[in-house]
Short mmCIF file of N, CA and C in Angstrom, two decimals:
data_model
loop_
_atom_site.label_atom_id
_atom_site.label_comp_id
_atom_site.label_asym_id
_atom_site.label_seq_id
_atom_site.Cartn_x
_atom_site.Cartn_y
_atom_site.Cartn_z
N MET X 1 -16.17 -4.40 37.61
CA MET X 1 -15.25 -3.43 37.10
C MET X 1 -14.86 -2.50 38.25
N ALA X 2 -13.60 -2.48 38.55
CA ALA X 2 -13.11 -1.71 39.69
C ALA X 2 -12.58 -0.35 39.23
N PHE X 3 -12.62 0.57 40.14
CA PHE X 3 -12.08 1.90 39.88
C PHE X 3 -10.61 1.88 40.29
N THR X 4 -9.73 1.88 39.30
CA THR X 4 -8.29 1.79 39.56
C THR X 4 -7.60 3.03 39.00
N LEU X 5 -6.31 3.08 39.24
CA LEU X 5 -5.52 4.19 38.69
C LEU X 5 -5.49 4.12 37.15
N TRP X 6 -5.54 2.91 36.61
CA TRP X 6 -5.53 2.77 35.16
C TRP X 6 -6.80 3.35 34.55
N THR X 7 -7.95 3.10 35.15
CA THR X 7 -9.20 3.65 34.61
C THR X 7 -9.23 5.17 34.77
N LEU X 8 -8.65 5.68 35.84
CA LEU X 8 -8.54 7.12 36.01
C LEU X 8 -7.63 7.73 34.95
N PHE X 9 -6.53 7.05 34.64
CA PHE X 9 -5.62 7.49 33.58
C PHE X 9 -6.32 7.48 32.23
N GLU X 10 -7.06 6.40 31.94
CA GLU X 10 -7.77 6.32 30.66
C GLU X 10 -8.85 7.41 30.54
N ALA X 11 -9.55 7.67 31.62
CA ALA X 11 -10.59 8.70 31.59
C ALA X 11 -9.98 10.08 31.35
N SER X 12 -8.88 10.38 32.02
CA SER X 12 -8.24 11.68 31.81
C SER X 12 -7.65 11.77 30.40
N LEU X 13 -7.13 10.67 29.88
CA LEU X 13 -6.60 10.66 28.52
C LEU X 13 -7.71 10.89 27.50
N LEU X 14 -8.85 10.28 27.71
CA LEU X 14 -9.98 10.50 26.81
C LEU X 14 -10.48 11.94 26.86
N CYS X 15 -10.50 12.53 28.05
CA CYS X 15 -10.92 13.93 28.16
C CYS X 15 -9.93 14.87 27.47
N LEU X 16 -8.64 14.61 27.66
CA LEU X 16 -7.63 15.44 26.99
C LEU X 16 -7.71 15.29 25.47
N ASN X 17 -7.95 14.07 25.00
CA ASN X 17 -8.13 13.86 23.56
C ASN X 17 -9.35 14.62 23.05
N ALA X 18 -10.42 14.61 23.82
CA ALA X 18 -11.64 15.32 23.41
C ALA X 18 -11.40 16.82 23.32
N ILE X 19 -10.64 17.37 24.26
CA ILE X 19 -10.34 18.80 24.23
C ILE X 19 -9.45 19.13 23.03
N CYS X 20 -8.49 18.26 22.74
CA CYS X 20 -7.54 18.55 21.67
C CYS X 20 -8.15 18.44 20.28
N VAL X 21 -9.22 17.69 20.12
CA VAL X 21 -9.79 17.56 18.78
C VAL X 21 -10.85 18.61 18.48
N LEU X 22 -11.17 19.47 19.44
CA LEU X 22 -12.14 20.54 19.19
C LEU X 22 -11.54 21.53 18.19
N HIS X 23 -12.19 21.69 17.08
CA HIS X 23 -11.72 22.59 16.03
C HIS X 23 -12.38 23.95 16.22
N GLU X 24 -11.58 25.01 16.24
CA GLU X 24 -12.12 26.33 16.56
C GLU X 24 -13.08 26.84 15.50
N GLU X 25 -12.73 26.68 14.22
CA GLU X 25 -13.60 27.22 13.17
C GLU X 25 -14.83 26.35 12.93
N ARG X 26 -14.69 25.04 13.04
CA ARG X 26 -15.81 24.16 12.72
C ARG X 26 -16.79 23.99 13.86
N PHE X 27 -16.28 23.84 15.07
CA PHE X 27 -17.17 23.54 16.18
C PHE X 27 -17.36 24.72 17.12
N LEU X 28 -16.27 25.26 17.62
CA LEU X 28 -16.37 26.29 18.65
C LEU X 28 -16.99 27.58 18.12
N ALA X 29 -16.74 27.92 16.87
CA ALA X 29 -17.33 29.15 16.31
C ALA X 29 -18.84 29.02 16.16
N LYS X 30 -19.33 27.82 15.86
CA LYS X 30 -20.77 27.61 15.74
C LYS X 30 -21.47 27.76 17.08
N VAL X 31 -20.77 27.44 18.14
CA VAL X 31 -21.35 27.55 19.48
C VAL X 31 -21.21 28.97 20.02
N GLY X 32 -20.39 29.78 19.35
CA GLY X 32 -20.17 31.15 19.80
C GLY X 32 -18.89 31.31 20.59
N TRP X 33 -18.01 30.33 20.50
CA TRP X 33 -16.74 30.37 21.23
C TRP X 33 -15.58 30.44 20.25
N GLY X 34 -15.68 31.29 19.24
CA GLY X 34 -14.67 31.36 18.19
C GLY X 34 -13.41 32.10 18.61
N VAL X 35 -12.53 32.27 17.64
CA VAL X 35 -11.23 32.91 17.87
C VAL X 35 -11.38 34.40 18.13
N ASN X 36 -12.41 35.03 17.58
CA ASN X 36 -12.53 36.47 17.66
C ASN X 36 -13.06 36.97 19.00
N GLN X 37 -13.07 36.14 20.00
CA GLN X 37 -13.51 36.56 21.34
C GLN X 37 -12.34 37.26 22.03
N VAL X 38 -12.27 38.58 21.89
CA VAL X 38 -11.16 39.36 22.45
C VAL X 38 -11.70 40.29 23.51
N HIS X 39 -11.01 40.36 24.63
CA HIS X 39 -11.39 41.31 25.66
C HIS X 39 -10.35 42.43 25.69
N GLY X 40 -10.75 43.58 26.11
CA GLY X 40 -9.89 44.75 26.10
C GLY X 40 -8.81 44.70 27.16
N PHE X 41 -7.83 45.57 26.99
CA PHE X 41 -6.73 45.64 27.94
C PHE X 41 -7.22 46.22 29.26
N GLY X 42 -6.89 45.57 30.35
CA GLY X 42 -7.28 46.05 31.66
C GLY X 42 -8.62 45.53 32.14
N GLU X 43 -9.39 44.92 31.26
CA GLU X 43 -10.67 44.36 31.65
C GLU X 43 -10.47 42.98 32.27
N GLN X 44 -11.40 42.62 33.12
CA GLN X 44 -11.37 41.27 33.67
C GLN X 44 -11.81 40.29 32.59
N PRO X 45 -11.01 39.24 32.35
CA PRO X 45 -11.44 38.25 31.36
C PRO X 45 -12.64 37.46 31.88
N SER X 46 -13.56 37.19 30.99
CA SER X 46 -14.76 36.46 31.40
C SER X 46 -14.42 34.98 31.54
N VAL X 47 -15.35 34.24 32.09
CA VAL X 47 -15.17 32.81 32.26
C VAL X 47 -15.04 32.14 30.90
N LYS X 48 -15.81 32.63 29.94
CA LYS X 48 -15.78 32.08 28.59
C LYS X 48 -14.39 32.24 27.96
N SER X 49 -13.79 33.41 28.09
CA SER X 49 -12.46 33.62 27.51
C SER X 49 -11.40 32.83 28.27
N GLN X 50 -11.58 32.64 29.57
CA GLN X 50 -10.63 31.83 30.32
C GLN X 50 -10.71 30.37 29.91
N VAL X 51 -11.92 29.86 29.64
CA VAL X 51 -12.07 28.48 29.18
C VAL X 51 -11.45 28.33 27.80
N LEU X 52 -11.66 29.31 26.92
CA LEU X 52 -11.04 29.26 25.60
C LEU X 52 -9.52 29.27 25.68
N ASN X 53 -8.98 30.09 26.56
CA ASN X 53 -7.53 30.10 26.75
C ASN X 53 -7.03 28.78 27.31
N LEU X 54 -7.80 28.15 28.19
CA LEU X 54 -7.43 26.85 28.74
C LEU X 54 -7.43 25.79 27.63
N ILE X 55 -8.44 25.81 26.77
CA ILE X 55 -8.50 24.86 25.66
C ILE X 55 -7.32 25.04 24.73
N ARG X 56 -7.00 26.30 24.39
CA ARG X 56 -5.86 26.57 23.50
C ARG X 56 -4.54 26.14 24.13
N SER X 57 -4.37 26.40 25.41
CA SER X 57 -3.11 26.04 26.06
C SER X 57 -2.97 24.53 26.21
N ILE X 58 -4.08 23.83 26.51
CA ILE X 58 -4.01 22.37 26.58
C ILE X 58 -3.66 21.81 25.21
N ARG X 59 -4.26 22.35 24.16
CA ARG X 59 -3.99 21.88 22.82
C ARG X 59 -2.53 22.12 22.44
N THR X 60 -1.98 23.25 22.86
CA THR X 60 -0.60 23.58 22.53
C THR X 60 0.40 22.74 23.32
N VAL X 61 0.19 22.63 24.61
CA VAL X 61 1.16 21.97 25.48
C VAL X 61 1.09 20.45 25.38
N MET X 62 -0.11 19.90 25.23
CA MET X 62 -0.27 18.45 25.33
C MET X 62 -0.26 17.73 23.99
N ARG X 63 0.04 18.40 22.89
CA ARG X 63 -0.02 17.74 21.59
C ARG X 63 0.97 16.58 21.49
N ILE X 64 2.23 16.81 21.74
CA ILE X 64 3.25 15.77 21.62
C ILE X 64 3.12 14.72 22.74
N PRO X 65 2.94 15.10 24.00
CA PRO X 65 2.77 14.07 25.03
C PRO X 65 1.54 13.19 24.81
N LEU X 66 0.47 13.74 24.24
CA LEU X 66 -0.72 12.93 23.99
C LEU X 66 -0.46 11.86 22.93
N ILE X 67 0.36 12.16 21.97
CA ILE X 67 0.69 11.15 20.96
C ILE X 67 1.36 9.96 21.63
N PHE X 68 2.34 10.22 22.47
CA PHE X 68 3.05 9.13 23.14
C PHE X 68 2.17 8.41 24.16
N LEU X 69 1.34 9.14 24.88
CA LEU X 69 0.44 8.49 25.84
C LEU X 69 -0.59 7.62 25.14
N ASN X 70 -1.09 8.07 23.99
CA ASN X 70 -2.03 7.26 23.22
C ASN X 70 -1.36 5.99 22.69
N ILE X 71 -0.14 6.11 22.19
CA ILE X 71 0.60 4.94 21.71
C ILE X 71 0.84 3.97 22.85
N LEU X 72 1.25 4.48 24.00
CA LEU X 72 1.49 3.63 25.17
C LEU X 72 0.22 2.91 25.61
N THR X 73 -0.90 3.62 25.60
CA THR X 73 -2.17 3.03 26.00
C THR X 73 -2.60 1.95 25.00
N ILE X 74 -2.44 2.21 23.71
CA ILE X 74 -2.81 1.21 22.70
C ILE X 74 -1.95 -0.04 22.83
N ILE X 75 -0.66 0.14 23.01
CA ILE X 75 0.23 -1.02 23.17
C ILE X 75 -0.13 -1.81 24.43
N PHE X 76 -0.38 -1.10 25.51
CA PHE X 76 -0.74 -1.76 26.76
C PHE X 76 -2.05 -2.54 26.61
N LYS X 77 -3.03 -1.95 25.94
CA LYS X 77 -4.31 -2.63 25.72
C LYS X 77 -4.15 -3.85 24.81
N LEU X 78 -3.28 -3.74 23.79
CA LEU X 78 -3.07 -4.88 22.90
C LEU X 78 -2.37 -6.04 23.61
N ILE X 79 -1.43 -5.72 24.48
CA ILE X 79 -0.67 -6.76 25.16
C ILE X 79 -1.49 -7.40 26.29
N LEU X 80 -2.09 -6.57 27.13
CA LEU X 80 -2.77 -7.09 28.33
C LEU X 80 -4.28 -7.24 28.18
N GLY X 81 -4.82 -6.67 27.16
CA GLY X 81 -6.27 -6.84 26.94
C GLY X 81 -7.08 -5.86 27.59
#
């Protein structure tokens, strides 16, 4: 099994899918990373809040492109194996 651009694409697609399916109320709140993590105005945001903002922005921006990339990957896997 060789390390190719296709395997790199699949790995990044799987990671993006994993980030997008994280549910804030069911999973992240149990871990302590819920929606109510607010920092004050003028304060430096913590690493935790920056990661939460990254998760939210990935979920917002990549929702529609991930649907098409997943469909493309499924079709490619069905045709070429």
